[in-house]
N, CA, C and O atoms as a MOPAC input file, in Angstrom:
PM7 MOZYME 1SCF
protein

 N     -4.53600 1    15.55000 1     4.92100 1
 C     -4.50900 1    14.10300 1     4.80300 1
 C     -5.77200 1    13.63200 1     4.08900 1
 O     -6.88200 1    14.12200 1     4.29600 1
 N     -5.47600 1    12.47900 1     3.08900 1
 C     -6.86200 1    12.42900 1     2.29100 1
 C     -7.44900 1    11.29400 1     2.89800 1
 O     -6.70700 1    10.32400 1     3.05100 1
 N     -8.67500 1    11.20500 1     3.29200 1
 C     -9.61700 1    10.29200 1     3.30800 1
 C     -9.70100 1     9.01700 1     2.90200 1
 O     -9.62700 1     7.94800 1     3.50700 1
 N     -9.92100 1     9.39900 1     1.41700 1
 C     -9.66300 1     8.12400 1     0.33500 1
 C     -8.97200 1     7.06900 1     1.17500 1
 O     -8.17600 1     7.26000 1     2.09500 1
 N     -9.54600 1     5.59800 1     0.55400 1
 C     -8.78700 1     4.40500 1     1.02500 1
 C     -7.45600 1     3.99300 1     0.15800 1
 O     -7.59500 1     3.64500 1    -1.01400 1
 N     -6.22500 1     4.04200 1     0.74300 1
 C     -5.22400 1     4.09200 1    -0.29600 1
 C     -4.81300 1     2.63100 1    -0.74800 1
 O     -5.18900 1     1.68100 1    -0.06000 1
 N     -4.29200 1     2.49000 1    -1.52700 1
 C     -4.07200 1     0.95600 1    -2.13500 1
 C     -2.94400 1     1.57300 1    -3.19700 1
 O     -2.98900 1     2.43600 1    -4.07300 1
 N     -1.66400 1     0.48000 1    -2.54600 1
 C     -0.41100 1     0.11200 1    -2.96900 1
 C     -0.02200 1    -0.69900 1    -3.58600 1
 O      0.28900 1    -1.74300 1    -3.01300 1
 N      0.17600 1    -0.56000 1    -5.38900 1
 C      0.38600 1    -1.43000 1    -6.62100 1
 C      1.71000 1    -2.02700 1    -6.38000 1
 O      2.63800 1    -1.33700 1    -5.95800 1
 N      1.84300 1    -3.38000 1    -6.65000 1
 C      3.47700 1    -3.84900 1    -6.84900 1
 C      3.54700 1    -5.06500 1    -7.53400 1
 O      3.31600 1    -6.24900 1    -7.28900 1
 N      4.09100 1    -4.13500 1    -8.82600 1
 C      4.22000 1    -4.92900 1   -10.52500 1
 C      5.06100 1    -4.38100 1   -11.11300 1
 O      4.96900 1    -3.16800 1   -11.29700 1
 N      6.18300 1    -5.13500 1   -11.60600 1
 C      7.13800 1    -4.84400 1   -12.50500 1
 C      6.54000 1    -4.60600 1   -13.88300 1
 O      7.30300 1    -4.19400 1   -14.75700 1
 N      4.81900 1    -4.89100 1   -14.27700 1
 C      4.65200 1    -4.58400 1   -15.58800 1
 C      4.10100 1    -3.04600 1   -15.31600 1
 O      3.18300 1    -2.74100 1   -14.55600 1
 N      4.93600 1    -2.11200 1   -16.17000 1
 C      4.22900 1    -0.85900 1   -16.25900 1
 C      3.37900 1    -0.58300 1   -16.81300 1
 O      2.87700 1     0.51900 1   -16.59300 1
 N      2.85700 1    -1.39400 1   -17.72500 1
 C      1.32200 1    -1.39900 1   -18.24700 1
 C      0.16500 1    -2.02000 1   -17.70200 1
 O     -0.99400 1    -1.85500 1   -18.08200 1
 N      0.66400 1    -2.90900 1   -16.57700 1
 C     -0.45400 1    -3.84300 1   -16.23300 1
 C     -0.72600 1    -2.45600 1   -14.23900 1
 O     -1.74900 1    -2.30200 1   -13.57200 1
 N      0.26600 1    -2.01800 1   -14.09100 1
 C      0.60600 1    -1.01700 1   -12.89000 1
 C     -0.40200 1    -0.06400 1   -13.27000 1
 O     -1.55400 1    -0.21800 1   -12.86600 1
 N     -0.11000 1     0.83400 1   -13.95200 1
 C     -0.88800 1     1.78800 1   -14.91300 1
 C     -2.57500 1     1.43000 1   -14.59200 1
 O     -3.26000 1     1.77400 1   -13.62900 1
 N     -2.93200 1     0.62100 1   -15.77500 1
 C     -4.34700 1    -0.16700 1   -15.97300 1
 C     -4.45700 1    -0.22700 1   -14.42500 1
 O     -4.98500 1     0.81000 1   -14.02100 1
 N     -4.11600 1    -1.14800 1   -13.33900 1
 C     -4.79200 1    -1.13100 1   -11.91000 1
 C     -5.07900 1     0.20900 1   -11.48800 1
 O     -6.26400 1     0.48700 1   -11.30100 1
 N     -3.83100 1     1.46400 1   -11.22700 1
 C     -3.97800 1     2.65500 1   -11.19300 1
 C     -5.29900 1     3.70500 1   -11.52200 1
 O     -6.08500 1     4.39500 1   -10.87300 1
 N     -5.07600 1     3.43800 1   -12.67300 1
 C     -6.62900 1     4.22200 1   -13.65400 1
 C     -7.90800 1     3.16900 1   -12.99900 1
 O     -8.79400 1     3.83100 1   -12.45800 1
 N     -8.10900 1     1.82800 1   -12.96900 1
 C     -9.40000 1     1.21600 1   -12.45800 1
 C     -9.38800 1     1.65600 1   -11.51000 1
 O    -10.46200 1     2.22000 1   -11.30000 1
 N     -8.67900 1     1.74200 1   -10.67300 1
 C     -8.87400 1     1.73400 1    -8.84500 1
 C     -8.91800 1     3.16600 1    -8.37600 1
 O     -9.41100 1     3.23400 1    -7.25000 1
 N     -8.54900 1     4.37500 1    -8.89200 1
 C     -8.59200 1     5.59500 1    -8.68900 1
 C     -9.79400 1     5.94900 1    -9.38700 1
 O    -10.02000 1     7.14600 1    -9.20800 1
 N    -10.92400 1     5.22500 1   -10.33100 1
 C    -11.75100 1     5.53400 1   -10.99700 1
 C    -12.75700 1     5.28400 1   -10.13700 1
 O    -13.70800 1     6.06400 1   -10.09700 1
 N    -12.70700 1     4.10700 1    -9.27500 1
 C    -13.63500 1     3.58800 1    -8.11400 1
 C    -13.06600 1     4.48200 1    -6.90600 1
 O    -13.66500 1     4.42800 1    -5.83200 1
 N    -11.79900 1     5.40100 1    -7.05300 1
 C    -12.43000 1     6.50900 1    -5.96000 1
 C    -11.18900 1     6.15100 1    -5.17200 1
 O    -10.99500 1     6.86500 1    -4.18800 1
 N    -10.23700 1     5.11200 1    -5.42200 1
 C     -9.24400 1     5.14500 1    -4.25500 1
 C     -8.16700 1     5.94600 1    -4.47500 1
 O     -7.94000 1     6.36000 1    -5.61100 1
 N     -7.45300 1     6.23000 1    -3.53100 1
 C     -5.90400 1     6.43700 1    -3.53600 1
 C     -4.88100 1     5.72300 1    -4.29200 1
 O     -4.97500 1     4.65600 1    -3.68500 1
 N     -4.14300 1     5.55400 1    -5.00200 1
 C     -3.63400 1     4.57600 1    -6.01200 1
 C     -1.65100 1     4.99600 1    -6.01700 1
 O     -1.11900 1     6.07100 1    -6.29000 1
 N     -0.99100 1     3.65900 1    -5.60100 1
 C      0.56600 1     4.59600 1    -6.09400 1
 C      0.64200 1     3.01600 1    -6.43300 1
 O     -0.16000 1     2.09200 1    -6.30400 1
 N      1.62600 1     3.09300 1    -6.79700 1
 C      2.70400 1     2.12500 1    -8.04000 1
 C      3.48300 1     2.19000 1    -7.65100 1
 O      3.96600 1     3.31500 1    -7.51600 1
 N      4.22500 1     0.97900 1    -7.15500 1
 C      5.86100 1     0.62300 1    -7.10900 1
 C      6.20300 1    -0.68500 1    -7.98600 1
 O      5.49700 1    -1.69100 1    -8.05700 1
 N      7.59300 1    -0.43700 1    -8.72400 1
 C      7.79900 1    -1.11500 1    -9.39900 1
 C      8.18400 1    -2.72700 1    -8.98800 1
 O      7.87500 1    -3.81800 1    -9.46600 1
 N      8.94800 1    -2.32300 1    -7.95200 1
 C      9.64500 1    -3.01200 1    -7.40400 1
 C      9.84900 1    -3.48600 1    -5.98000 1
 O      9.73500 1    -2.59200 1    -5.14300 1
 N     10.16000 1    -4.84900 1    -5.46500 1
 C      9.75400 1    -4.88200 1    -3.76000 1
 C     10.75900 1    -4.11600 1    -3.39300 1
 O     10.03000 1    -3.23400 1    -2.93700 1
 N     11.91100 1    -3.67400 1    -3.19100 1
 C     12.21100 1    -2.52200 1    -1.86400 1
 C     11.70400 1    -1.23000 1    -2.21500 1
 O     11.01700 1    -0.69000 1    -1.34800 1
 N     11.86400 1    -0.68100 1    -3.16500 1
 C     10.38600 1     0.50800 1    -3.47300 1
 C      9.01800 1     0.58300 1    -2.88700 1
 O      8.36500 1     1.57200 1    -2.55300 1
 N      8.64300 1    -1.08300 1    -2.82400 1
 C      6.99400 1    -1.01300 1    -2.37300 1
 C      7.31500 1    -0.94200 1    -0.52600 1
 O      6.55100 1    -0.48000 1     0.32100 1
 N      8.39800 1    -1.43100 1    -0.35100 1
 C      8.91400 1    -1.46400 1     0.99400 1
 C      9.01900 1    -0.00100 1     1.56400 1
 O      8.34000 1     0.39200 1     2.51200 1
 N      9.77200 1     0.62500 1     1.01200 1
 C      9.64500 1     2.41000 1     1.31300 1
 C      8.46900 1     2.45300 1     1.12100 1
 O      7.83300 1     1.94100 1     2.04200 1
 N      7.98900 1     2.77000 1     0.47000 1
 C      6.22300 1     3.36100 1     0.26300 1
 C      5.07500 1     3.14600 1     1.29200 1
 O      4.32000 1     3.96900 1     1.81000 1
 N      5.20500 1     1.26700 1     1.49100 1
 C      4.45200 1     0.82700 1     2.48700 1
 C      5.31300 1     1.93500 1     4.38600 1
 O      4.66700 1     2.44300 1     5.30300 1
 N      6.20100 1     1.89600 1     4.27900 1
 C      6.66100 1     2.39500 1     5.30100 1
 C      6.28900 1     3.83600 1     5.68400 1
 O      5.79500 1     4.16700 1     6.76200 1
 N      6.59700 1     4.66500 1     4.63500 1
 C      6.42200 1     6.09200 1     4.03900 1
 C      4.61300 1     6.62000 1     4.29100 1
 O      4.09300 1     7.62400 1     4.78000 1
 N      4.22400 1     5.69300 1     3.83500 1
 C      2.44400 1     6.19200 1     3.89100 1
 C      1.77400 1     4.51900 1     3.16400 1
 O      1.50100 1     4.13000 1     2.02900 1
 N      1.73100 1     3.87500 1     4.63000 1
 C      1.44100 1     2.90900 1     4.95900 1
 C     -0.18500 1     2.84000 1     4.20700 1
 O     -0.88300 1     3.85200 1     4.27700 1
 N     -0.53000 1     2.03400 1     3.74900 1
 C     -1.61200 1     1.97400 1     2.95400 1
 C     -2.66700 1     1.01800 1     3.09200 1
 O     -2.32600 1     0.02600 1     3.73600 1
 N     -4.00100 1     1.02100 1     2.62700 1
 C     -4.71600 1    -0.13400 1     3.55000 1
 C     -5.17300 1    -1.22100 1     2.62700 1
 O     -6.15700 1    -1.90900 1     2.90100 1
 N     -4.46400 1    -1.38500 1     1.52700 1
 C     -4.62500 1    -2.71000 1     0.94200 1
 C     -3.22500 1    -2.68400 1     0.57400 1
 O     -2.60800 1    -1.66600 1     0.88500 1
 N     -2.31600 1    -4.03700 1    -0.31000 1
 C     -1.53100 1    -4.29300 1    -0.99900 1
 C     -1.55100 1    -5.10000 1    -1.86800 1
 O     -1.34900 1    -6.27200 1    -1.55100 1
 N     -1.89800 1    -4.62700 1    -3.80800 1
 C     -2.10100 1    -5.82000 1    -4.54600 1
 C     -0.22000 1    -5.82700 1    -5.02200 1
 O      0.47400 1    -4.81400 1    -5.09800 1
 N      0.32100 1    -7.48800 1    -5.32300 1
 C      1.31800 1    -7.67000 1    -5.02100 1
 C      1.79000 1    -8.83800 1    -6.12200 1
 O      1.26700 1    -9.94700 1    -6.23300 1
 N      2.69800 1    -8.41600 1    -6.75900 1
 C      2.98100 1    -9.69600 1    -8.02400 1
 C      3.64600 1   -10.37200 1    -7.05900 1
 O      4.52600 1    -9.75900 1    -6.45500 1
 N      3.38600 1   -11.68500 1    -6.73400 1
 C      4.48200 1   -12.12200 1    -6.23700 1
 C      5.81400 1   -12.88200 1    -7.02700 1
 O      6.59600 1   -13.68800 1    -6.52300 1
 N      5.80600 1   -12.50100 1    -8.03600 1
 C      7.17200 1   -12.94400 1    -8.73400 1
 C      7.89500 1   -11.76200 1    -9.08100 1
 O      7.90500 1   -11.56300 1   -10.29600 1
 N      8.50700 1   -10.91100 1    -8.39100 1
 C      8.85300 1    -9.30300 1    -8.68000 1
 C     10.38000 1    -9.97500 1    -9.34000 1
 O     10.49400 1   -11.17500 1    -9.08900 1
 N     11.44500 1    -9.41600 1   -10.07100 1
 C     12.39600 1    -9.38000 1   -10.44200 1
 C     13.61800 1    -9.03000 1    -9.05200 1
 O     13.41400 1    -7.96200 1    -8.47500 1
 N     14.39700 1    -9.58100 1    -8.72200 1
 C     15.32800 1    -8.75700 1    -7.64300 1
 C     14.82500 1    -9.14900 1    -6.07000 1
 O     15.55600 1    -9.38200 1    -5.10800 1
 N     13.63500 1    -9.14600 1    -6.10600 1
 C     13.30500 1    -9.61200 1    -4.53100 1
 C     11.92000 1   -10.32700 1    -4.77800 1
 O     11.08500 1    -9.51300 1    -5.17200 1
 N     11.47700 1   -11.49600 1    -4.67100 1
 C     10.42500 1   -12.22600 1    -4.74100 1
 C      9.22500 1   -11.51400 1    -3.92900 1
 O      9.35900 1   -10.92000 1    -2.86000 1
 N      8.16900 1   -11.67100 1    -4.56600 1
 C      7.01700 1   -11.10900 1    -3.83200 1
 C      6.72000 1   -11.72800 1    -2.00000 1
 O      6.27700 1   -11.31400 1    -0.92800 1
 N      7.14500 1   -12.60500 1    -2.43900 1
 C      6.48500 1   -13.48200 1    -0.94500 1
 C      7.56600 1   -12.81600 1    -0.26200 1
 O      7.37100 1   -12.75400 1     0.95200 1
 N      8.32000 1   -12.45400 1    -0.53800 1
 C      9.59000 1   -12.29100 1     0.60200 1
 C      9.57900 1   -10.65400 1     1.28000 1
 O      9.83500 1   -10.23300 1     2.40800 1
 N      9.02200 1    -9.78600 1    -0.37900 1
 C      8.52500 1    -8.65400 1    -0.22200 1
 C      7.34500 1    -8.17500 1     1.26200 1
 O      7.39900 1    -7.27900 1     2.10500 1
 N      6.34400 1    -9.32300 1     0.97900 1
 C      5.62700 1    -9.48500 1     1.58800 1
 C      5.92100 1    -9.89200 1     2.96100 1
 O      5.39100 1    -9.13600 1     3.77600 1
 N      6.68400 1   -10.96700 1     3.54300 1
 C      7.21000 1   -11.39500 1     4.57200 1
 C      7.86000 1   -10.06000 1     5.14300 1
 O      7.42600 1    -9.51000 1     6.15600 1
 N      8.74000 1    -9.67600 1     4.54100 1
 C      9.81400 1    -8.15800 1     5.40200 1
 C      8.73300 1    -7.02600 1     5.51600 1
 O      8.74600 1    -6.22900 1     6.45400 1
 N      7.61700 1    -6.98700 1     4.32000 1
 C      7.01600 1    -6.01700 1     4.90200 1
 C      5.43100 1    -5.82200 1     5.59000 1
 O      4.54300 1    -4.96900 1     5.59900 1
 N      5.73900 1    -7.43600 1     6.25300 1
 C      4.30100 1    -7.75600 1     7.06600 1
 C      4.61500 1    -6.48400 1     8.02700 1
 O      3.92900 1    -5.46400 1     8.07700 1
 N      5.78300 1    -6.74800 1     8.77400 1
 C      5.67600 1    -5.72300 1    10.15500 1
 C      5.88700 1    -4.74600 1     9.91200 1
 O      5.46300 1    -4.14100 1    10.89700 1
 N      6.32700 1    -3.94300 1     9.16500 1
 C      5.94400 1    -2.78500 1     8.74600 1
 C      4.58900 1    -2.44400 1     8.67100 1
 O      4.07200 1    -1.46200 1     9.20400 1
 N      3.78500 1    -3.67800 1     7.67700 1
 C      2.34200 1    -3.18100 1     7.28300 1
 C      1.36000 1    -2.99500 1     8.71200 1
 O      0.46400 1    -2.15700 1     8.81000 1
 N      1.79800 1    -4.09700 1     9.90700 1
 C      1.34500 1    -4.49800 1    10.91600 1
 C      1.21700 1    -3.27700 1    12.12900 1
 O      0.33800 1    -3.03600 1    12.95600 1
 N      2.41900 1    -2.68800 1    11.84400 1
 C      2.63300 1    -1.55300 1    12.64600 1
 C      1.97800 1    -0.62200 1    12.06900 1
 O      1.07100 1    -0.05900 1    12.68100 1
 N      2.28500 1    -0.29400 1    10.85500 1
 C      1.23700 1     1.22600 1    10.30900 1
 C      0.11800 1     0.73700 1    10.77000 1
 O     -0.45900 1     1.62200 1    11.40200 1
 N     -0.47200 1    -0.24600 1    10.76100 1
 C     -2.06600 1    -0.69000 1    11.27200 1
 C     -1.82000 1    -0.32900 1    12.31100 1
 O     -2.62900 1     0.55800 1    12.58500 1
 N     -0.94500 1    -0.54000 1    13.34600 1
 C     -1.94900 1    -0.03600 1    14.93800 1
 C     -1.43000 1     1.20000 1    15.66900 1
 O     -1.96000 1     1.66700 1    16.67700 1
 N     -0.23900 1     1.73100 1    15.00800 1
 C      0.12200 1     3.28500 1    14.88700 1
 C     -1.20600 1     3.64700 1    14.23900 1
 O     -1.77500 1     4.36700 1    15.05900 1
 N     -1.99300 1     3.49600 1    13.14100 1
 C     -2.84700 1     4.51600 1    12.66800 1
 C     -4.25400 1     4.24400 1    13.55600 1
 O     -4.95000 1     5.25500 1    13.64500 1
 N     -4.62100 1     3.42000 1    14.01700 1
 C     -6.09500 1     2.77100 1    15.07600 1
 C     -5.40500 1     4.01000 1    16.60300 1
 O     -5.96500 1     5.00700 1    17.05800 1
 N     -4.44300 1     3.56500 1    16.89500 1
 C     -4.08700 1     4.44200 1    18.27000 1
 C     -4.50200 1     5.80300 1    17.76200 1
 O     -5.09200 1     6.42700 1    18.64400 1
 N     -4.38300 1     6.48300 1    16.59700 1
 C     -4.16800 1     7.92900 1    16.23100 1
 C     -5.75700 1     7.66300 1    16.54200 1
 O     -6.37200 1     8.22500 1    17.44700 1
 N     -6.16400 1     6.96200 1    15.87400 1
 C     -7.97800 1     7.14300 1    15.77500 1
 C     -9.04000 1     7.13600 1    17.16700 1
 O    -10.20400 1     7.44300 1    17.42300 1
 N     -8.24700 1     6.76900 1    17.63000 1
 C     -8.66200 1     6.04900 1    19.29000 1
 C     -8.56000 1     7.67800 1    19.94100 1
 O     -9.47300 1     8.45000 1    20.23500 1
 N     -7.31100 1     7.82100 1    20.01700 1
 C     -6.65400 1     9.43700 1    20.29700 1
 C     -8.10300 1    10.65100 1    19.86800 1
 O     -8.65900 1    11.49700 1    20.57000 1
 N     -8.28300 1    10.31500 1    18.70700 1
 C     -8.90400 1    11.55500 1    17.75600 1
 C    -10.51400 1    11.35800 1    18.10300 1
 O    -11.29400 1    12.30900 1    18.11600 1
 N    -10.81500 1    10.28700 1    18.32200 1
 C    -12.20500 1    10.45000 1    19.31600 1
 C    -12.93900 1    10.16100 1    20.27900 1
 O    -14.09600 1     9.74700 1    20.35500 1
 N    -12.00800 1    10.46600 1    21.16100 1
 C    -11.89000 1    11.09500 1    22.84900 1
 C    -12.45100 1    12.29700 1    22.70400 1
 O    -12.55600 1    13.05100 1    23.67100 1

């Protein structure tokens, strides 16, 4: 499991996705790209991540809405991963 702080792209521009990718993995983070909100929805679910930069005008599912369905998702990977940590230094 990597260390690194991960941060989850969600932009329908694949050039502007990219460019965040390369800056933000250059400063050392974890970096994935989803194109699209139910994509960023799996992903966030999949390997829950600790930022989310977020177009909110996505094509197919609006960002805000993206965002709304996947507060509790994001909410839960937050305190599923604090319990693991809590666990791990005992």
């Amino acid at each position: 499991m990597s260390s690194r702080r991960r941060i989850l792209v969600v932009d329908d521009d694949a050039r502007l996705g990219a460019s965040l990718r390369r800056a933000l993995a250059y400063e050392g983070y974890e970096v994935e790209v989803a194109a699209e909100g139910p994509g960023a929805l799996v992903a966030a679910r999949d390997r829950p991540p600790d930022l989310v930069v977020l177009d909110v005008m996505l094509p197919g599912i609006d960002g805000g809405v993206s965002a709304s369905h996947g507060h509790a998702t994001l909410a839960s990977a937050r305190l599923r991963r604090r319990a693991r940590r809590k666990r791990n230094t005992r």
